[in-house]
mmCIF file of C-alpha atoms and ligand atoms in Angstrom:
data_model
loop_
_atom_site.group_PDB
_atom_site.id
_atom_site.type_symbol
_atom_site.label_atom_id
_atom_site.label_comp_id
_atom_site.label_asym_id
_atom_site.label_seq_id
_atom_site.Cartn_x
_atom_site.Cartn_y
_atom_site.Cartn_z
ATOM 1 C CA MET A 1 38.310 -202.385 -16.088
ATOM 2 C CA LYS A 2 35.356 -200.453 -18.315
ATOM 3 C CA ILE A 3 31.838 -200.280 -18.316
ATOM 4 C CA THR A 4 30.829 -202.521 -21.453
ATOM 5 C CA ASP A 5 26.664 -202.635 -21.055
ATOM 6 C CA ILE A 6 24.140 -201.478 -17.963
ATOM 7 C CA ARG A 7 20.875 -203.412 -18.615
ATOM 8 C CA ILE A 8 17.643 -202.752 -16.529
ATOM 9 C CA PHE A 9 14.873 -205.512 -15.604
ATOM 10 C CA VAL A 10 12.151 -205.071 -13.927
ATOM 11 C CA THR A 11 10.513 -207.843 -12.324
ATOM 12 C CA CYS A 12 7.924 -209.353 -10.434
ATOM 13 C CA PRO A 13 8.254 -212.868 -8.565
ATOM 14 C CA GLY A 14 5.038 -211.820 -5.893
ATOM 15 C CA ARG A 15 6.126 -207.828 -6.488
ATOM 16 C CA ASN A 16 7.634 -205.566 -8.037
ATOM 17 C CA PHE A 17 11.677 -204.929 -8.441
ATOM 18 C CA VAL A 18 13.883 -202.881 -10.440
ATOM 19 C CA THR A 19 17.498 -204.980 -10.844
ATOM 20 C CA VAL A 20 20.378 -202.840 -12.166
ATOM 21 C CA LYS A 21 23.342 -204.965 -13.418
ATOM 22 C CA ILE A 22 26.530 -203.883 -15.398
ATOM 23 C CA TYR A 23 29.015 -205.525 -17.049
ATOM 24 C CA THR A 24 33.035 -204.177 -17.566
ATOM 25 C CA ASP A 25 35.492 -205.650 -20.260
ATOM 26 C CA GLU A 26 36.895 -207.849 -17.499
ATOM 27 C CA GLY A 27 34.177 -209.886 -17.844
ATOM 28 C CA LEU A 28 33.356 -209.229 -13.949
ATOM 29 C CA THR A 29 29.190 -208.381 -13.107
ATOM 30 C CA GLY A 30 27.990 -206.139 -10.868
ATOM 31 C CA VAL A 31 24.107 -205.952 -10.156
ATOM 32 C CA GLY A 32 21.986 -203.295 -7.594
ATOM 33 C CA ASP A 33 18.822 -202.945 -6.602
ATOM 34 C CA ALA A 34 17.259 -199.359 -7.721
ATOM 35 C CA THR A 35 13.458 -200.880 -7.136
ATOM 36 C CA LEU A 36 11.210 -197.582 -6.031
ATOM 37 C CA ASN A 37 7.852 -198.979 -4.596
ATOM 38 C CA GLY A 38 4.671 -198.460 -6.798
ATOM 39 C CA ARG A 39 7.248 -195.487 -9.025
ATOM 40 C CA GLU A 40 8.802 -198.539 -10.189
ATOM 41 C CA LEU A 41 9.159 -197.559 -14.451
ATOM 42 C CA ALA A 42 10.390 -194.038 -13.879
ATOM 43 C CA VAL A 43 13.094 -195.222 -12.393
ATOM 44 C CA ALA A 44 14.296 -197.657 -15.369
ATOM 45 C CA SER A 45 13.336 -195.340 -17.576
ATOM 46 C CA TYR A 46 15.674 -192.636 -16.116
ATOM 47 C CA LEU A 47 17.818 -195.417 -15.909
ATOM 48 C CA LYS A 48 17.704 -196.451 -19.477
ATOM 49 C CA ASP A 49 17.043 -193.371 -21.285
ATOM 50 C CA HIS A 50 19.703 -190.797 -18.984
ATOM 51 C CA VAL A 51 21.910 -193.088 -16.963
ATOM 52 C CA ALA A 52 23.660 -196.068 -18.451
ATOM 53 C CA PRO A 53 23.801 -194.089 -22.003
ATOM 54 C CA CYS A 54 25.692 -191.907 -19.661
ATOM 55 C CA LEU A 55 28.302 -194.946 -17.978
ATOM 56 C CA ILE A 56 29.933 -196.511 -21.331
ATOM 57 C CA GLY A 57 33.661 -197.042 -20.856
ATOM 58 C CA ARG A 58 33.500 -195.822 -17.993
ATOM 59 C CA ASP A 59 35.806 -197.031 -15.294
ATOM 60 C CA ALA A 60 33.573 -199.486 -13.090
ATOM 61 C CA LEU A 61 36.331 -198.717 -10.081
ATOM 62 C CA CYS A 62 35.731 -195.080 -10.418
ATOM 63 C CA SER A 63 32.568 -194.993 -8.726
ATOM 64 C CA GLU A 64 33.802 -192.260 -5.684
ATOM 65 C CA ASP A 65 33.628 -190.301 -9.390
ATOM 66 C CA ILE A 66 30.326 -191.978 -11.261
ATOM 67 C CA TRP A 67 28.545 -191.007 -7.880
ATOM 68 C CA HIS A 68 29.167 -187.320 -8.470
ATOM 69 C CA TYR A 69 28.369 -187.287 -11.703
ATOM 70 C CA LEU A 70 25.077 -189.093 -11.960
ATOM 71 C CA TYR A 71 24.473 -186.802 -8.348
ATOM 72 C CA ARG A 72 25.596 -183.116 -9.462
ATOM 73 C CA GLY A 73 26.168 -183.744 -13.158
ATOM 74 C CA ALA A 74 21.961 -184.385 -13.775
ATOM 75 C CA TYR A 75 22.018 -180.553 -11.665
ATOM 76 C CA TRP A 76 18.347 -181.418 -10.228
ATOM 77 C CA ARG A 77 19.602 -183.437 -7.301
ATOM 78 C CA ARG A 78 18.876 -185.339 -4.585
ATOM 79 C CA GLY A 79 14.195 -186.902 -5.076
ATOM 80 C CA PRO A 80 13.229 -190.946 -4.772
ATOM 81 C CA VAL A 81 13.854 -191.532 -9.169
ATOM 82 C CA THR A 82 17.429 -189.740 -8.871
ATOM 83 C CA MET A 83 18.106 -191.537 -5.405
ATOM 84 C CA ALA A 84 16.653 -194.873 -6.357
ATOM 85 C CA SER A 85 18.528 -194.799 -9.732
ATOM 86 C CA ILE A 86 21.816 -194.010 -8.436
ATOM 87 C CA ALA A 87 21.685 -196.165 -5.427
ATOM 88 C CA GLY A 88 21.014 -198.964 -8.107
ATOM 89 C CA ILE A 89 24.152 -198.594 -10.770
ATOM 90 C CA ASP A 90 26.297 -197.469 -6.792
ATOM 91 C CA THR A 91 25.660 -201.169 -5.338
ATOM 92 C CA ALA A 92 27.181 -202.452 -8.713
ATOM 93 C CA LEU A 93 29.627 -200.646 -8.845
ATOM 94 C CA TRP A 94 31.006 -201.639 -4.993
ATOM 95 C CA ASP A 95 29.866 -205.588 -6.136
ATOM 96 C CA ILE A 96 31.877 -204.568 -8.879
ATOM 97 C CA ARG A 97 34.985 -203.531 -6.775
ATOM 98 C CA ALA A 98 34.744 -206.215 -3.986
ATOM 99 C CA LYS A 99 34.749 -208.684 -6.434
ATOM 100 C CA ALA A 100 37.734 -207.001 -8.184
ATOM 101 C CA ALA A 101 39.473 -207.551 -5.206
ATOM 102 C CA GLY A 102 37.888 -210.992 -4.368
ATOM 103 C CA MET A 103 36.701 -209.953 -0.583
ATOM 104 C CA PRO A 104 33.551 -209.856 0.784
ATOM 105 C CA LEU A 105 32.548 -205.728 0.288
ATOM 106 C CA TYR A 106 32.413 -205.554 4.810
ATOM 107 C CA GLN A 107 35.389 -206.086 4.517
ATOM 108 C CA LEU A 108 36.400 -203.131 1.669
ATOM 109 C CA LEU A 109 34.506 -201.112 3.953
ATOM 110 C CA GLY A 110 37.082 -201.325 7.154
ATOM 111 C CA GLY A 111 36.118 -205.247 7.510
ATOM 112 C CA ALA A 112 33.621 -206.936 10.538
ATOM 113 C CA SER A 113 32.964 -204.204 13.759
ATOM 114 C CA ARG A 114 30.440 -207.551 14.839
ATOM 115 C CA ASP A 115 30.550 -211.358 14.409
ATOM 116 C CA ARG A 116 26.782 -210.856 12.896
ATOM 117 C CA VAL A 117 23.181 -209.296 12.528
ATOM 118 C CA LEU A 118 21.009 -208.810 14.954
ATOM 119 C CA CYS A 119 17.547 -208.388 12.875
ATOM 120 C CA TYR A 120 14.154 -207.466 14.204
ATOM 121 C CA THR A 121 10.816 -208.981 11.903
ATOM 122 C CA HIS A 122 7.366 -208.388 11.580
ATOM 123 C CA ALA A 123 4.233 -209.615 13.217
ATOM 124 C CA GLN A 124 0.475 -208.813 13.789
ATOM 125 C CA GLY A 125 -2.460 -208.943 14.379
ATOM 126 C CA THR A 126 -6.074 -208.236 13.268
ATOM 127 C CA GLY A 127 -7.586 -208.011 16.713
ATOM 128 C CA ILE A 128 -4.285 -207.518 20.290
ATOM 129 C CA SER A 129 -4.574 -211.413 21.793
ATOM 130 C CA GLU A 130 -3.839 -212.295 17.505
ATOM 131 C CA ALA A 131 -1.515 -210.216 17.424
ATOM 132 C CA VAL A 132 -0.327 -211.368 21.152
ATOM 133 C CA VAL A 133 0.495 -215.345 19.363
ATOM 134 C CA ALA A 134 1.670 -214.582 16.730
ATOM 135 C CA VAL A 135 4.943 -212.047 18.334
ATOM 136 C CA GLY A 136 5.335 -216.285 19.871
ATOM 137 C CA ALA A 137 5.628 -217.241 17.097
ATOM 138 C CA ARG A 138 7.999 -215.042 16.436
ATOM 139 C CA ILE A 139 10.046 -215.355 19.146
ATOM 140 C CA ASP A 140 9.404 -219.568 18.571
ATOM 141 C CA GLU A 141 11.090 -219.322 14.697
ATOM 142 C CA GLY A 142 14.828 -217.662 17.172
ATOM 143 C CA TYR A 143 13.488 -213.689 16.294
ATOM 144 C CA LEU A 144 15.147 -211.349 19.399
ATOM 145 C CA ALA A 145 13.418 -207.988 18.559
ATOM 146 C CA ILE A 146 9.154 -208.030 16.792
ATOM 147 C CA ARG A 147 7.708 -205.752 15.104
ATOM 148 C CA ALA A 148 4.178 -205.950 16.540
ATOM 149 C CA GLN A 149 1.700 -203.798 14.643
ATOM 150 C CA VAL A 150 -2.618 -204.895 15.715
ATOM 151 C CA GLY A 151 -6.060 -203.898 13.529
ATOM 152 C CA ILE A 152 -8.271 -201.056 15.514
ATOM 153 C CA PRO A 153 -12.540 -201.691 16.674
ATOM 154 C CA GLY A 154 -14.268 -199.773 13.917
ATOM 155 C CA LEU A 155 -11.792 -199.460 10.749
ATOM 156 C CA PRO A 156 -10.686 -201.462 8.016
ATOM 157 C CA ASP A 157 -6.923 -202.883 8.107
ATOM 158 C CA ILE A 158 -5.081 -200.971 8.831
ATOM 159 C CA TYR A 159 -1.022 -200.101 7.544
ATOM 160 C CA GLY A 160 0.589 -203.284 8.799
ATOM 161 C CA THR A 161 -2.437 -205.394 10.264
ATOM 162 C CA GLY A 162 -2.852 -207.636 6.642
ATOM 163 C CA VAL A 163 -2.220 -207.409 3.577
ATOM 164 C CA SER A 164 -0.888 -204.137 2.780
ATOM 165 C CA GLY A 165 1.494 -202.722 2.138
ATOM 166 C CA LEU A 166 3.628 -206.253 1.898
ATOM 167 C CA THR A 167 2.233 -206.963 -1.011
ATOM 168 C CA ASN A 168 1.403 -205.403 -4.788
ATOM 169 C CA THR A 169 -1.722 -204.336 -4.138
ATOM 170 C CA ALA A 170 -3.516 -202.793 -7.050
ATOM 171 C CA SER A 171 -3.469 -205.918 -9.841
ATOM 172 C CA ASP A 172 -6.057 -206.074 -10.872
ATOM 173 C CA ASN A 173 -6.942 -202.217 -11.655
ATOM 174 C CA ALA A 174 -3.933 -201.076 -11.153
ATOM 175 C CA THR A 175 -4.988 -198.355 -8.931
ATOM 176 C CA PRO A 176 -4.179 -197.383 -5.116
ATOM 177 C CA ARG A 177 -6.741 -199.308 -2.927
ATOM 178 C CA GLU A 178 -8.007 -196.766 0.418
ATOM 179 C CA GLU A 179 -7.219 -196.986 3.410
ATOM 180 C CA MET A 180 -9.469 -195.330 6.701
ATOM 181 C CA TRP A 181 -7.423 -193.543 10.046
ATOM 182 C CA SER A 182 -8.185 -191.842 12.865
ATOM 183 C CA THR A 183 -6.077 -191.591 15.168
ATOM 184 C CA SER A 184 -8.597 -190.931 18.344
ATOM 185 C CA LYS A 185 -8.592 -194.599 18.108
ATOM 186 C CA TYR A 186 -5.269 -195.508 17.276
ATOM 187 C CA LEU A 187 -4.303 -193.132 20.586
ATOM 188 C CA PRO A 188 -5.860 -195.909 23.193
ATOM 189 C CA ARG A 189 -4.859 -198.681 21.577
ATOM 190 C CA ILE A 190 -2.070 -199.085 20.817
ATOM 191 C CA PRO A 191 -0.541 -198.551 24.949
ATOM 192 C CA ARG A 192 -2.695 -201.358 25.909
ATOM 193 C CA LEU A 193 -1.449 -204.337 22.592
ATOM 194 C CA PHE A 194 2.380 -203.618 23.960
ATOM 195 C CA GLU A 195 0.448 -203.946 27.950
ATOM 196 C CA ALA A 196 -0.896 -207.456 26.393
ATOM 197 C CA LEU A 197 2.707 -208.666 24.486
ATOM 198 C CA ARG A 198 4.670 -207.702 27.991
ATOM 199 C CA ALA A 199 2.079 -210.125 30.024
ATOM 200 C CA ALA A 200 2.408 -212.828 27.765
ATOM 201 C CA HIS A 201 6.137 -213.110 26.166
ATOM 202 C CA GLY A 202 7.996 -211.003 28.766
ATOM 203 C CA GLU A 203 10.829 -207.873 29.421
ATOM 204 C CA GLU A 204 13.685 -209.662 27.111
ATOM 205 C CA VAL A 205 12.044 -209.823 23.442
ATOM 206 C CA HIS A 206 13.186 -206.258 22.155
ATOM 207 C CA LEU A 207 9.277 -204.442 20.353
ATOM 208 C CA LEU A 208 10.146 -202.583 18.629
ATOM 209 C CA HIS A 209 6.156 -200.063 16.876
ATOM 210 C CA ASP A 210 6.252 -198.680 13.491
ATOM 211 C CA VAL A 211 3.484 -195.631 13.914
ATOM 212 C CA HIS A 212 3.826 -195.118 9.764
ATOM 213 C CA HIS A 213 3.959 -190.834 10.184
ATOM 214 C CA ARG A 214 0.427 -190.682 11.099
ATOM 215 C CA LEU A 215 0.020 -187.927 14.227
ATOM 216 C CA SER A 216 0.619 -185.116 14.712
ATOM 217 C CA PRO A 217 3.661 -183.777 17.586
ATOM 218 C CA ILE A 218 2.042 -183.457 20.226
ATOM 219 C CA GLU A 219 -0.125 -186.493 19.359
ATOM 220 C CA ALA A 220 3.044 -188.633 19.208
ATOM 221 C CA ALA A 221 4.792 -187.362 22.541
ATOM 222 C CA ARG A 222 1.328 -188.183 23.727
ATOM 223 C CA LEU A 223 1.673 -191.540 21.891
ATOM 224 C CA GLY A 224 5.640 -191.962 23.506
ATOM 225 C CA LYS A 225 4.847 -191.055 27.232
ATOM 226 C CA ASP A 226 2.323 -194.037 27.469
ATOM 227 C CA LEU A 227 4.323 -196.470 25.920
ATOM 228 C CA GLU A 228 7.298 -195.794 28.323
ATOM 229 C CA PRO A 229 6.423 -198.413 30.745
ATOM 230 C CA PHE A 230 6.134 -201.384 27.813
ATOM 231 C CA ARG A 231 10.394 -200.537 27.514
ATOM 232 C CA LEU A 232 9.998 -200.007 23.646
ATOM 233 C CA PHE A 233 12.863 -200.694 21.493
ATOM 234 C CA TRP A 234 11.306 -197.853 19.607
ATOM 235 C CA LEU A 235 8.718 -196.106 17.989
ATOM 236 C CA GLU A 236 8.999 -195.252 14.477
ATOM 237 C CA ASP A 237 8.081 -192.703 12.038
ATOM 238 C CA ALA A 238 6.083 -191.026 15.041
ATOM 239 C CA VAL A 239 5.080 -188.102 12.288
ATOM 240 C CA PRO A 240 5.555 -187.797 8.870
ATOM 241 C CA ALA A 241 9.586 -186.674 8.613
ATOM 242 C CA GLU A 242 9.452 -183.397 6.393
ATOM 243 C CA ASN A 243 9.001 -182.226 9.121
ATOM 244 C CA GLN A 244 12.437 -182.503 11.120
ATOM 245 C CA GLU A 245 11.680 -179.590 13.923
ATOM 246 C CA GLY A 246 8.877 -181.978 15.294
ATOM 247 C CA PHE A 247 10.957 -184.278 15.773
ATOM 248 C CA ARG A 248 11.439 -181.187 18.999
ATOM 249 C CA VAL A 249 7.581 -181.329 20.606
ATOM 250 C CA VAL A 250 7.957 -185.394 20.217
ATOM 251 C CA ARG A 251 11.843 -185.606 22.150
ATOM 252 C CA GLN A 252 10.716 -183.657 25.166
ATOM 253 C CA HIS A 253 8.102 -185.118 26.131
ATOM 254 C CA THR A 254 9.438 -188.644 26.346
ATOM 255 C CA THR A 255 11.946 -191.608 26.505
ATOM 256 C CA THR A 256 11.160 -193.488 24.132
ATOM 257 C CA PRO A 257 13.719 -194.075 21.448
ATOM 258 C CA LEU A 258 12.469 -192.832 18.368
ATOM 259 C CA ALA A 259 13.538 -194.140 14.540
ATOM 260 C CA VAL A 260 13.373 -191.580 11.156
ATOM 261 C CA GLY A 261 14.030 -192.030 7.986
ATOM 262 C CA GLU A 262 12.769 -195.201 5.913
ATOM 263 C CA VAL A 263 11.362 -192.201 3.616
ATOM 264 C CA PHE A 264 14.957 -190.034 3.657
ATOM 265 C CA ASN A 265 16.403 -189.495 0.172
ATOM 266 C CA THR A 266 20.087 -188.013 1.631
ATOM 267 C CA VAL A 267 21.713 -186.513 4.416
ATOM 268 C CA TRP A 268 20.010 -183.652 4.809
ATOM 269 C CA ASP A 269 16.579 -184.436 4.950
ATOM 270 C CA ALA A 270 17.924 -186.163 8.202
ATOM 271 C CA LYS A 271 20.101 -183.003 9.546
ATOM 272 C CA LEU A 272 19.045 -181.190 11.921
ATOM 273 C CA LEU A 273 17.112 -184.837 13.309
ATOM 274 C CA ILE A 274 21.180 -186.361 13.887
ATOM 275 C CA GLU A 275 23.035 -183.577 14.543
ATOM 276 C CA GLU A 276 20.433 -182.034 17.507
ATOM 277 C CA GLN A 277 19.967 -185.434 18.781
ATOM 278 C CA LEU A 278 16.360 -185.693 18.028
ATOM 279 C CA ILE A 279 16.871 -189.955 16.995
ATOM 280 C CA ASP A 280 17.561 -193.392 18.527
ATOM 281 C CA PHE A 281 17.721 -194.905 15.160
ATOM 282 C CA ILE A 282 18.341 -193.900 11.204
ATOM 283 C CA ARG A 283 16.679 -196.207 8.941
ATOM 284 C CA THR A 284 18.144 -194.942 5.840
ATOM 285 C CA THR A 285 18.741 -197.418 3.743
ATOM 286 C CA CYS A 286 21.006 -198.832 0.604
ATOM 287 C CA VAL A 287 18.118 -198.254 -1.836
ATOM 288 C CA HIS A 288 16.446 -194.775 -1.371
ATOM 289 C CA ALA A 289 19.802 -193.271 0.239
ATOM 290 C CA GLY A 290 22.698 -193.422 -2.817
ATOM 291 C CA GLY A 291 23.564 -196.612 -2.208
ATOM 292 C CA PRO A 292 26.577 -197.868 0.258
ATOM 293 C CA THR A 293 29.357 -194.911 -1.139
ATOM 294 C CA ALA A 294 25.972 -192.363 0.390
ATOM 295 C CA LEU A 295 24.740 -194.833 2.512
ATOM 296 C CA ARG A 296 27.719 -195.253 4.859
ATOM 297 C CA ARG A 297 28.365 -190.900 5.452
ATOM 298 C CA ILE A 298 24.762 -190.592 6.643
ATOM 299 C CA MET A 299 26.515 -193.399 8.770
ATOM 300 C CA ASP A 300 29.135 -191.670 10.840
ATOM 301 C CA PHE A 301 27.242 -189.217 10.424
ATOM 302 C CA ALA A 302 24.906 -189.998 12.817
ATOM 303 C CA GLY A 303 27.613 -192.122 14.839
ATOM 304 C CA LEU A 304 29.426 -189.000 15.458
ATOM 305 C CA HIS A 305 25.657 -187.830 17.371
ATOM 306 C CA HIS A 306 25.365 -190.629 18.675
ATOM 307 C CA VAL A 307 22.664 -192.393 15.962
ATOM 308 C CA ARG A 308 22.385 -195.528 15.210
ATOM 309 C CA THR A 309 21.370 -196.631 12.117
ATOM 310 C CA ALA A 310 18.928 -199.441 11.801
ATOM 311 C CA CYS A 311 18.467 -200.077 7.725
ATOM 312 C CA HIS A 312 14.896 -200.434 6.125
ATOM 313 C CA GLY A 313 14.442 -204.149 5.000
ATOM 314 C CA ALA A 314 11.096 -204.522 4.649
ATOM 315 C CA ALA A 315 10.230 -207.483 0.730
ATOM 316 C CA ASP A 316 9.664 -203.739 -1.420
ATOM 317 C CA MET A 317 13.810 -203.489 -1.761
ATOM 318 C CA SER A 318 14.501 -207.166 -3.247
ATOM 319 C CA PRO A 319 17.134 -208.979 -1.521
ATOM 320 C CA ILE A 320 20.168 -207.044 -3.850
ATOM 321 C CA CYS A 321 19.183 -203.847 -0.791
ATOM 322 C CA LEU A 322 19.673 -206.690 2.155
ATOM 323 C CA GLY A 323 23.340 -207.742 0.615
ATOM 324 C CA ALA A 324 24.197 -205.399 0.427
ATOM 325 C CA ASN A 325 22.666 -203.567 3.963
ATOM 326 C CA LEU A 326 24.126 -206.262 5.831
ATOM 327 C CA HIS A 327 27.884 -205.822 4.551
ATOM 328 C CA LEU A 328 26.974 -202.062 6.145
ATOM 329 C CA ASP A 329 25.366 -203.347 8.749
ATOM 330 C CA LEU A 330 28.450 -205.228 9.690
ATOM 331 C CA TRP A 331 30.867 -203.533 9.740
ATOM 332 C CA VAL A 332 29.079 -200.028 10.526
ATOM 333 C CA PRO A 333 31.050 -199.591 14.547
ATOM 334 C CA ASN A 334 26.989 -197.483 15.895
ATOM 335 C CA PHE A 335 25.245 -201.010 14.405
ATOM 336 C CA GLY A 336 22.069 -200.504 16.125
ATOM 337 C CA ILE A 337 19.671 -203.321 13.931
ATOM 338 C CA GLN A 338 18.182 -204.274 11.035
ATOM 339 C CA GLU A 339 15.050 -204.890 9.459
ATOM 340 C CA TYR A 340 14.130 -207.840 8.028
ATOM 341 C CA SER A 341 9.875 -208.774 7.330
ATOM 342 C CA GLY A 342 11.714 -212.273 4.500
ATOM 343 C CA TYR A 343 11.294 -213.426 1.027
ATOM 344 C CA THR A 344 9.316 -216.067 -0.516
ATOM 345 C CA GLU A 345 10.934 -218.535 -1.905
ATOM 346 C CA GLU A 346 10.145 -217.491 -5.460
ATOM 347 C CA MET A 347 11.452 -214.177 -5.010
ATOM 348 C CA LEU A 348 15.070 -215.769 -3.545
ATOM 349 C CA SER A 349 15.637 -218.289 -6.363
ATOM 350 C CA LEU A 350 15.697 -214.950 -8.825
ATOM 351 C CA PHE A 351 17.690 -213.297 -6.159
ATOM 352 C CA PRO A 352 20.638 -216.132 -4.939
ATOM 353 C CA HIS A 353 22.249 -215.071 -1.660
ATOM 354 C CA ALA A 354 24.905 -215.620 0.148
ATOM 355 C CA TRP A 355 23.175 -214.262 2.818
ATOM 356 C CA SER A 356 21.818 -216.550 6.222
ATOM 357 C CA PHE A 357 20.076 -215.426 9.366
ATOM 358 C CA SER A 358 19.883 -218.095 12.977
ATOM 359 C CA GLY A 359 19.189 -217.188 15.906
ATOM 360 C CA GLY A 360 17.778 -214.013 15.874
ATOM 361 C CA TYR A 361 20.776 -212.324 13.559
ATOM 362 C CA LEU A 362 21.606 -212.317 10.113
ATOM 363 C CA HIS A 363 25.106 -212.430 8.539
ATOM 364 C CA PRO A 364 25.919 -211.578 5.205
ATOM 365 C CA GLY A 365 28.124 -214.353 4.024
ATOM 366 C CA GLU A 366 31.777 -214.253 2.154
ATOM 367 C CA ALA A 367 30.855 -215.035 -1.244
ATOM 368 C CA HIS A 368 33.004 -211.822 -3.245
ATOM 369 C CA GLY A 369 31.492 -209.020 -3.429
ATOM 370 C CA HIS A 370 27.716 -208.010 -2.090
ATOM 371 C CA GLY A 371 26.350 -212.013 -2.825
ATOM 372 C CA VAL A 372 22.931 -211.262 -4.165
ATOM 373 C CA ASP A 373 23.219 -212.537 -7.396
ATOM 374 C CA PHE A 374 20.097 -212.027 -10.147
ATOM 375 C CA ASP A 375 19.209 -214.216 -11.731
ATOM 376 C CA GLU A 376 18.570 -213.048 -15.850
ATOM 377 C CA SER A 377 17.890 -216.040 -18.081
ATOM 378 C CA HIS A 378 14.792 -216.771 -15.099
ATOM 379 C CA ALA A 379 13.907 -212.851 -15.658
ATOM 380 C CA ASP A 380 11.519 -213.242 -18.151
ATOM 381 C CA GLU A 381 8.776 -215.163 -16.709
ATOM 382 C CA TYR A 382 8.523 -212.997 -14.208
ATOM 383 C CA PRO A 383 7.310 -209.529 -16.360
ATOM 384 C CA TYR A 384 6.695 -206.463 -14.211
ATOM 385 C CA GLN A 385 3.032 -205.770 -12.937
ATOM 386 C CA PRO A 386 1.198 -202.556 -12.369
ATOM 387 C CA ALA A 387 0.978 -202.464 -8.628
ATOM 388 C CA TYR A 388 0.394 -198.905 -6.031
ATOM 389 C CA LEU A 389 0.920 -199.004 -2.163
ATOM 390 C CA PRO A 390 -2.382 -197.831 -0.895
ATOM 391 C CA VAL A 391 -3.925 -194.786 0.010
ATOM 392 C CA ASN A 392 -5.567 -193.511 3.257
ATOM 393 C CA ARG A 393 -7.907 -191.272 4.144
ATOM 394 C CA LEU A 394 -9.416 -189.701 7.519
ATOM 395 C CA GLU A 395 -13.128 -191.542 8.215
ATOM 396 C CA ASP A 396 -15.161 -188.234 7.353
ATOM 397 C CA GLY A 397 -12.341 -189.038 3.715
ATOM 398 C CA THR A 398 -9.388 -186.052 3.547
ATOM 399 C CA LEU A 399 -6.278 -187.679 2.385
ATOM 400 C CA TRP A 400 -4.299 -188.557 5.321
ATOM 401 C CA HIS A 401 -0.466 -189.610 5.248
ATOM 402 C CA TRP A 402 -0.460 -193.611 4.513
HETATM 403 O O1 LIG B 501 7.657 -199.659 0.555
HETATM 404 C C1 LIG B 501 6.416 -198.679 1.793
HETATM 405 C C2 LIG B 501 7.257 -199.435 2.288
HETATM 406 O O2 LIG B 501 8.256 -199.804 2.556
HETATM 407 C C3 LIG B 501 6.728 -199.344 4.077
HETATM 408 O O3 LIG B 501 5.347 -199.189 3.717
HETATM 409 C C4 LIG B 501 7.334 -201.124 5.747
HETATM 410 O O4 LIG B 501 7.552 -198.783 7.407
HETATM 411 C C5 LIG B 501 7.859 -200.130 5.966
HETATM 412 C C6 LIG B 501 8.211 -200.562 7.365
HETATM 413 O O5 LIG B 501 8.465 -199.384 8.297
HETATM 414 O O6 LIG B 501 9.391 -201.793 6.294
HETATM 415 MG MG1 LIG B 502 8.338 -198.340 8.575
#
């Protein structure tokens, strides 16, 4: 089955998505997500100018060889642009393989290890009482696991509490919005949030929190310790993740479970974290970690070391990424949880999908392939819009981790 064409679409149905579509001489097509929030056009150029021309005429069923051709063949390995590009191609090729086999992708991976996939969603508030109400509303919608974020008095809107990070942020002037950060204001606030959440909603609901890489190891250790009475499902991205050794300090001091890895591109970024069992959940996801070929290797490696999976699933990865993740989630023996922050109707109309949500769980559906399509006939209605993630500064102006 020969690859006859590869087209790259950058569309903005509310936020920018990069979509790869591969066509074959047997009429089968496959789609993959290659979105890299804030750097979409770099990935689109990498794919259009450097990848697609080298793949025309190759066997669409040789996805393993094509993966290594793109990874080793570039000489310049790893990095978010390269790995999102490889992911777009690899996800589309797995879609084609599963359609050719006449089965949903999870069946090719080894079949279902569970009936359904536990997911978590987001809830937030500017104040603690608002966050308590927001978590309650999510519980009423059927969610069993909820990530809670809250604003900090004295700071304007911070990560996870308002529009930041969830929508395009710079369509007006195409420069990143600036936020403000204070660790000393943040640290005492978060235990109060979870104390209020447990008091209002009881012990059963799974509660999660995302630090978004902002603390030093010893500060993260302190926060983990302070949160122990509230039994979090996890504390996410407690320290900047490129400092793998930093997790040793956090781990020594707290029994709060730790999750990390949404910014990782390969298993090398998490090798020490996994081998030393410094984390409980690995957050690598299809689009940023090189597609199903690479992600399932990371998942297996994590399984050997008692680390569970927790694919990143914010809305800045397209519905194709979520669809592909769900097949891996249904199969992987060491599954933990799947992030699911939802999509607008407009987004879903461009990406018809077979997955479903019910009672706090997702299922990828039984459509052949990964079950998510791309309606290219409407692509022109959603042109790319310049947009960036925010940047973050301390109160004195020092640039900080966002
Ligand atoms: O593009 C960045 C977002 O995907 C990220 O900020 C979301 O941290 C995030 C999460 O846990 O979903
Ligand atoms: Mg996160």
